Backbone as a chain_set.jsonl record, in Angstrom:
{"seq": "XXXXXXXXXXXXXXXXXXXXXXXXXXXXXXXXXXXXXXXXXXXXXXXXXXXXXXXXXXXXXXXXXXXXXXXXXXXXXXXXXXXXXXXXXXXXXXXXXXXXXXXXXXXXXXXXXXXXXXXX", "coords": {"N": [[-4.619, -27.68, 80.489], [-2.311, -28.613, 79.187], [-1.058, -26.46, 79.836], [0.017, -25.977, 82.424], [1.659, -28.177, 82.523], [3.723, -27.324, 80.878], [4.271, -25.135, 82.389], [5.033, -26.239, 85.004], [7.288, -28.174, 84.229], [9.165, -26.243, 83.549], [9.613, -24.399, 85.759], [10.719, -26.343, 87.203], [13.004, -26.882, 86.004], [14.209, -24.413, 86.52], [16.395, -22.114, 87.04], [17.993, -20.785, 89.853], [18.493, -17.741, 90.504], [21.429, -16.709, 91.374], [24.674, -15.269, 91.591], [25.786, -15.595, 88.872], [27.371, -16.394, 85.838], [25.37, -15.139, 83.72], [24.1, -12.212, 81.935], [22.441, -9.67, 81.845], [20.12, -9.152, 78.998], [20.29, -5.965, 77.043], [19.364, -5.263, 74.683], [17.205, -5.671, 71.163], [19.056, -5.813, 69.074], [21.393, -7.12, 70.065], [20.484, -9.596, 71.338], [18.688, -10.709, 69.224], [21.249, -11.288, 67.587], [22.317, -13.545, 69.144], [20.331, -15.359, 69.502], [18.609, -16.003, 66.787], [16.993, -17.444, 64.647], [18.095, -20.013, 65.564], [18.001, -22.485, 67.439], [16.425, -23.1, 70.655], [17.032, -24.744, 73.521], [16.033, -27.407, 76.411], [16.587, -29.713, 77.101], [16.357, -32.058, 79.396], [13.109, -31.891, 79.374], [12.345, -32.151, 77.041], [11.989, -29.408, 75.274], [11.896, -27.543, 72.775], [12.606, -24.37, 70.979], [12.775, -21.873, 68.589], [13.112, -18.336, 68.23], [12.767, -15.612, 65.869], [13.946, -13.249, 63.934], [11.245, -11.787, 62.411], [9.942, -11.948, 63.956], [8.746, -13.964, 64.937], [7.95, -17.006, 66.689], [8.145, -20.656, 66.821], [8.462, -23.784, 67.499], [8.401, -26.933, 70.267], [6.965, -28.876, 72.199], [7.671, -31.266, 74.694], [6.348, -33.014, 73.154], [3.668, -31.536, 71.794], [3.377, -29.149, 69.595], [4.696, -25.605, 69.385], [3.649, -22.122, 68.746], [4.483, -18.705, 67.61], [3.851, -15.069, 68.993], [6.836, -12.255, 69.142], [7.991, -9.362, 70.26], [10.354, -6.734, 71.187], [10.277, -5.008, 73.834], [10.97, -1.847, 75.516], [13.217, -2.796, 76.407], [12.756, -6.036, 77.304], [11.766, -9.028, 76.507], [8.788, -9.623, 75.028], [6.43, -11.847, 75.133], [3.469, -13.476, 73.378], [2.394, -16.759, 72.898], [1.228, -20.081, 71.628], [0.57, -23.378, 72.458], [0.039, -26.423, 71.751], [-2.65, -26.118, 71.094], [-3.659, -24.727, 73.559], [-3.449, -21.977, 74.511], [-0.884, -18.955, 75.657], [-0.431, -16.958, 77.891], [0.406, -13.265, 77.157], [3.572, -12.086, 78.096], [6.273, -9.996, 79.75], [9.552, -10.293, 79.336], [12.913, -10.805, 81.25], [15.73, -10.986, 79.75], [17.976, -13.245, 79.822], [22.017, -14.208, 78.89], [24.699, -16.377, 79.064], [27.758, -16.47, 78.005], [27.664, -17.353, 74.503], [26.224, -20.105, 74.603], [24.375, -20.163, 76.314], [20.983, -19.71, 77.35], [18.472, -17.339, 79.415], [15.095, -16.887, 80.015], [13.611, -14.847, 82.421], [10.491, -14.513, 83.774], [7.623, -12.207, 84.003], [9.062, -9.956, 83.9], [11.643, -10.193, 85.193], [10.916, -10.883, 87.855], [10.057, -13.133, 88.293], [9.661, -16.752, 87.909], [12.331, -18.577, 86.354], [13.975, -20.048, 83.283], [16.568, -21.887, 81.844], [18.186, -22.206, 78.664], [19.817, -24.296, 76.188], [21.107, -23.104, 73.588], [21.193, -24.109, 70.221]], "CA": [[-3.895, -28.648, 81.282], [-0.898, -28.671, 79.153], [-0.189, -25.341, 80.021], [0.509, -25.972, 83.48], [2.505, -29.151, 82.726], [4.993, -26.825, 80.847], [4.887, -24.413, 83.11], [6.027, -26.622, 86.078], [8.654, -28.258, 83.467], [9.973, -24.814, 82.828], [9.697, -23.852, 86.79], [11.383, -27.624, 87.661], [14.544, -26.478, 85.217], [14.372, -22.984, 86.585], [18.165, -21.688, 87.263], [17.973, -19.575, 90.571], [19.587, -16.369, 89.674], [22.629, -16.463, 92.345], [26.06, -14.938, 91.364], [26.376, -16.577, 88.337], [27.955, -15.724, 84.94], [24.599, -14.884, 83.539], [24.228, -11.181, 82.009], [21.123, -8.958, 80.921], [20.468, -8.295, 77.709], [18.903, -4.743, 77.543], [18.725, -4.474, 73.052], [17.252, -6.565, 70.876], [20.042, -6.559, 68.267], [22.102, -8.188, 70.965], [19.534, -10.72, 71.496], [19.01, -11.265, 67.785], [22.354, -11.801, 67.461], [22.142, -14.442, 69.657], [19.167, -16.345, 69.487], [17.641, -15.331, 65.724], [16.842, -18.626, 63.807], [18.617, -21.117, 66.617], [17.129, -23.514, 68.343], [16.672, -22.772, 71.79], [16.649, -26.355, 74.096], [15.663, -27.354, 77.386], [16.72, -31.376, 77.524], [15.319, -32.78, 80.049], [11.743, -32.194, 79.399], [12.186, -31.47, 75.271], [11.297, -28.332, 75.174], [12.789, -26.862, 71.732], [12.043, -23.47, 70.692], [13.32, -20.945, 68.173], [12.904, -17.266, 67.697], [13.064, -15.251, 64.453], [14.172, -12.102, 63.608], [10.091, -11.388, 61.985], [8.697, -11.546, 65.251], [7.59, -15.56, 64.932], [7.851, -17.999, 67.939], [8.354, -21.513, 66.561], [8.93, -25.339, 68.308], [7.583, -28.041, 70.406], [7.753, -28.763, 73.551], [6.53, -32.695, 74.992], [5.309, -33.645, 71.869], [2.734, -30.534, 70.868], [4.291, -27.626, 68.593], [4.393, -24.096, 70.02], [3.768, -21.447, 68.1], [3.556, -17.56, 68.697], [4.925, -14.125, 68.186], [7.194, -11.798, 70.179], [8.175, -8.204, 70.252], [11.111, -6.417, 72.06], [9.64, -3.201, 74.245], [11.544, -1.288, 76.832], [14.744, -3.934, 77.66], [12.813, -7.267, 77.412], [11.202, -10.175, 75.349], [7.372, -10.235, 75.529], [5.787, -13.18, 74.064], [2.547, -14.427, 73.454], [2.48, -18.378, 72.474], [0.13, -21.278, 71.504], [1.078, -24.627, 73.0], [-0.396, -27.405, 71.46], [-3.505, -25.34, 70.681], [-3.883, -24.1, 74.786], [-3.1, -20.53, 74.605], [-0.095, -19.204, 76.623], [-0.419, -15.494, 77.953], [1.642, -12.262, 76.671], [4.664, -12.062, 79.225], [7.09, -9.897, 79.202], [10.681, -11.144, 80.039], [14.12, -10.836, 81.421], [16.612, -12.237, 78.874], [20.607, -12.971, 80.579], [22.916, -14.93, 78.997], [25.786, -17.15, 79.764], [28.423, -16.206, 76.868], [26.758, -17.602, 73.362], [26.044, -20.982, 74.59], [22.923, -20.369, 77.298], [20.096, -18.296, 77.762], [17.881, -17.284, 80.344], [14.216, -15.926, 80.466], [12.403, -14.897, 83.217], [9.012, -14.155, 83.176], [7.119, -10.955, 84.917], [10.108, -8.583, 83.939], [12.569, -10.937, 86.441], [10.247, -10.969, 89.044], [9.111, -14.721, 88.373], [10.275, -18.211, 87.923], [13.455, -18.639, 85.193], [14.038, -21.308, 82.46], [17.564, -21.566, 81.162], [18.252, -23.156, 77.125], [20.804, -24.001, 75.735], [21.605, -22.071, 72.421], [22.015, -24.938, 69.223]], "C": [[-2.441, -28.763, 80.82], [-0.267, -27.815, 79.151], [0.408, -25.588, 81.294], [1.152, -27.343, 83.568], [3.65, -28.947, 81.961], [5.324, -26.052, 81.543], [5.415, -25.216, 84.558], [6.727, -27.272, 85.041], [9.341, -27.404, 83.609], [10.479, -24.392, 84.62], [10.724, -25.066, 87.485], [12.841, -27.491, 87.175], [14.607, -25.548, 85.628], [15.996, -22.822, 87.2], [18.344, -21.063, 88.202], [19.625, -18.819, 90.114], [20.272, -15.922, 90.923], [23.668, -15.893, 91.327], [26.752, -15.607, 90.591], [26.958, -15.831, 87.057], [26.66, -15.612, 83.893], [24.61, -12.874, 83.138], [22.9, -10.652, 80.866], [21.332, -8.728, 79.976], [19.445, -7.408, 77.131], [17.974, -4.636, 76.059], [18.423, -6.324, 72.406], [17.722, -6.732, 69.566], [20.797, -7.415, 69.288], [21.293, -9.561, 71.372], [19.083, -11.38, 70.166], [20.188, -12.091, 67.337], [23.303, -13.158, 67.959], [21.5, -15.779, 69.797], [18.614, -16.537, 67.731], [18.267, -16.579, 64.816], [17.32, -19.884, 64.654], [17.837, -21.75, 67.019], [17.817, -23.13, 69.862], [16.11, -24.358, 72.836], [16.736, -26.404, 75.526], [15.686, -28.994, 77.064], [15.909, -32.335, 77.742], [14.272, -32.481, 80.329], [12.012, -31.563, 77.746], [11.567, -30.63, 74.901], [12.593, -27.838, 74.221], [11.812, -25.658, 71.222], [12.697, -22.639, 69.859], [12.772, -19.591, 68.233], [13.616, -16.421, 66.527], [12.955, -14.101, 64.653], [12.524, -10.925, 63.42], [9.089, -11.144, 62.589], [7.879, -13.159, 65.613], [8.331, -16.398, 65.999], [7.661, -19.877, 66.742], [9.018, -22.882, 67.225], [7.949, -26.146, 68.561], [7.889, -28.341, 71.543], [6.958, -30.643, 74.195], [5.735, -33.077, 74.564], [3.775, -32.753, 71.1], [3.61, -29.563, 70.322], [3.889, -26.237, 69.467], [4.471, -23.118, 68.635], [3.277, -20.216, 68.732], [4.269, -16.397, 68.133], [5.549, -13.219, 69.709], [7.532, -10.435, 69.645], [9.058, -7.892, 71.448], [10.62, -4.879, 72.699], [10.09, -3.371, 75.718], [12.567, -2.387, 77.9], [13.595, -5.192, 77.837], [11.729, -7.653, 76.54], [9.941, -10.345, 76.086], [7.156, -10.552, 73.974], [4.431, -13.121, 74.064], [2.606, -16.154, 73.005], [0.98, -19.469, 72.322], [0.933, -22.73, 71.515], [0.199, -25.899, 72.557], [-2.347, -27.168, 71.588], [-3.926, -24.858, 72.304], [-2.747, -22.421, 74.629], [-1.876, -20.281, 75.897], [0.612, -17.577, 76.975], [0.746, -14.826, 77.863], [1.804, -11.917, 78.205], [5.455, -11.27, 79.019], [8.456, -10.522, 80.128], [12.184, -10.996, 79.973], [14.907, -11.567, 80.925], [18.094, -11.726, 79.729], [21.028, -14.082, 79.742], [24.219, -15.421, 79.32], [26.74, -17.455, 78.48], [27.603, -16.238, 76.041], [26.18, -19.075, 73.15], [24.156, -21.319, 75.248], [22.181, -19.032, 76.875], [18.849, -18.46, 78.508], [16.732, -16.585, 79.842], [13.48, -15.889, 81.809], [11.785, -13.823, 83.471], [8.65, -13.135, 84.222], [8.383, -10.054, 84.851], [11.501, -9.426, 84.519], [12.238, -10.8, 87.438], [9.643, -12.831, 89.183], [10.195, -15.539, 87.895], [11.307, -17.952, 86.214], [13.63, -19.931, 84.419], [15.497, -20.92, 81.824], [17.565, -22.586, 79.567], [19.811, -22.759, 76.988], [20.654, -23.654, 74.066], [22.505, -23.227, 71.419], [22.063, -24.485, 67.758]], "O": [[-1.502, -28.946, 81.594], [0.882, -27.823, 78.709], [1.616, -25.354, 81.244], [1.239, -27.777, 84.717], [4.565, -29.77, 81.985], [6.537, -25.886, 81.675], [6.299, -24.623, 85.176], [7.033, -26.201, 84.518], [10.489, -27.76, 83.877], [11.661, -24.09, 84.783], [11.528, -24.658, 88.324], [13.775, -27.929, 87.845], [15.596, -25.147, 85.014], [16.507, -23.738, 87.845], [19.159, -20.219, 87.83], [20.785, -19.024, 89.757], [19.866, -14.932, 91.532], [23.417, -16.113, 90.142], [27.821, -16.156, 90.86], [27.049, -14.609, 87.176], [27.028, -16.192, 82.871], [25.103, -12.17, 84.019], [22.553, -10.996, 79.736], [22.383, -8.192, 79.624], [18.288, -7.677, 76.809], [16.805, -4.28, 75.908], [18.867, -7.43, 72.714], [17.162, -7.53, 68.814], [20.649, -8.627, 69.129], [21.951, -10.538, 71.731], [19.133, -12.607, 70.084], [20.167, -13.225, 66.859], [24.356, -13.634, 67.535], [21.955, -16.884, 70.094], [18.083, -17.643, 67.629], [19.417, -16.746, 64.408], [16.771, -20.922, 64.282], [16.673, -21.384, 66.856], [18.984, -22.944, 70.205], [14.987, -24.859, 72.781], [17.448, -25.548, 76.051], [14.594, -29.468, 76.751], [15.177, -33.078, 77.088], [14.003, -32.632, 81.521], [11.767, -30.378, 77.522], [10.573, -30.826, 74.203], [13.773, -27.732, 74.555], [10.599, -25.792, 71.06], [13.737, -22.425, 70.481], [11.55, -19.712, 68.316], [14.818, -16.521, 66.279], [12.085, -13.657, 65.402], [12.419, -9.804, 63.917], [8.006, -10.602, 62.365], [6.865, -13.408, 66.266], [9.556, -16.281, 65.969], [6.791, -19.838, 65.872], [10.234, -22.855, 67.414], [6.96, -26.35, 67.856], [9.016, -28.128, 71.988], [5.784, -30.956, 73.997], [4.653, -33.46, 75.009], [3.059, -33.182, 70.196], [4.677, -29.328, 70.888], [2.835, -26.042, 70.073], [5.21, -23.342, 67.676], [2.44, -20.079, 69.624], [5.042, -16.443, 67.176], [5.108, -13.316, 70.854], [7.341, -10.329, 68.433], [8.855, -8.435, 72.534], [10.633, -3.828, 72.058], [9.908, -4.201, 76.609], [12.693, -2.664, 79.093], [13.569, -5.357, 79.057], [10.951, -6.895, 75.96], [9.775, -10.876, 77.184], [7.344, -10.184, 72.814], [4.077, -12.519, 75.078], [3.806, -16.194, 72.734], [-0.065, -19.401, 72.968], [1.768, -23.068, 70.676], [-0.442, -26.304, 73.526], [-3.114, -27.984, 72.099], [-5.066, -24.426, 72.133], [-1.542, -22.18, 74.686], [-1.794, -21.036, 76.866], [1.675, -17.11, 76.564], [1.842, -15.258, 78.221], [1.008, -11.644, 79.103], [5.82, -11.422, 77.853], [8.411, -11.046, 81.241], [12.76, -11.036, 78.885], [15.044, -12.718, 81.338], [18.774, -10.748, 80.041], [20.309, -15.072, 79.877], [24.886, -14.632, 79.989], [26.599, -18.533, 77.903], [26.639, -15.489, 76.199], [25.744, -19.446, 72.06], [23.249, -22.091, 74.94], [22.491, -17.948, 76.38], [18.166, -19.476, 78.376], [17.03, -15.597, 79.171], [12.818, -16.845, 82.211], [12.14, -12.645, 83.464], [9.281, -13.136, 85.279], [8.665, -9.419, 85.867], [12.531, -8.998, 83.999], [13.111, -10.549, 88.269], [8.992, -13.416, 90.049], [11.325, -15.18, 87.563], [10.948, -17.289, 85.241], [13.383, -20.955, 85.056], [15.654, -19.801, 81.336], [16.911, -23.627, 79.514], [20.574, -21.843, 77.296], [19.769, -24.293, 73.498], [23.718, -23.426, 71.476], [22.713, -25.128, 66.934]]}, "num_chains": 1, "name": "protein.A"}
């Protein structure tokens, strides 16, 4: 149940991907370089998340902890995750950002719904 009350959170913040200053990021040193130890935030519904260099998924999102691991294969970020002990299936995912402030995933390659964070 509380998977599908982050995933519409996440789908309710989603960013449609119009003509914006948003830009793929194909490696994941460039995405390291970016994200690796940060806190990744989502506001209005407190969704905080980091990723680590080691492959570990770390946060919390509406008061349960997430935890999980990820791997970079073939140009994008697939995850698996555990959400407040509800499991939260391996995805893989279209990372863009918006200089070094935002960042975008979305899920099914960039075929599915988008969540933007901001980058603290």
């Amino acid at each position: 149940m509380k998977h599908l009350v982050l995933c519409a959170a996440l789908a309710t913040a989603a960013t449609p991907a119009l003509a914006d200053s948003y830009v793929p990021i194909k490696d994941q040193a460039t995405f390291l370089s970016l994200v690796n130890g940060k806190e990744l935030r989502n506001r209005l519904y407190g969704v905080r998340v980091s990723v680590f260099d080691n492959g570990a998924i770390q946060g919390a999102a509406l008061g349960w902890g997430i935890t999980g691991s990820w791997s970079w294969q073939d140009g994008y970020f697939c995850r698996e995750m555990n959400w407040g002990g509800d499991p939260i299936p391996y995805n893989c995912q279209l990372v863009e950002a918006r200089g070094d402030q935002q960042v975008r995933f979305t899920v099914d390659r960039g075929n599915g719904q988008s969540a933007s964070f901001r980058i603290q």
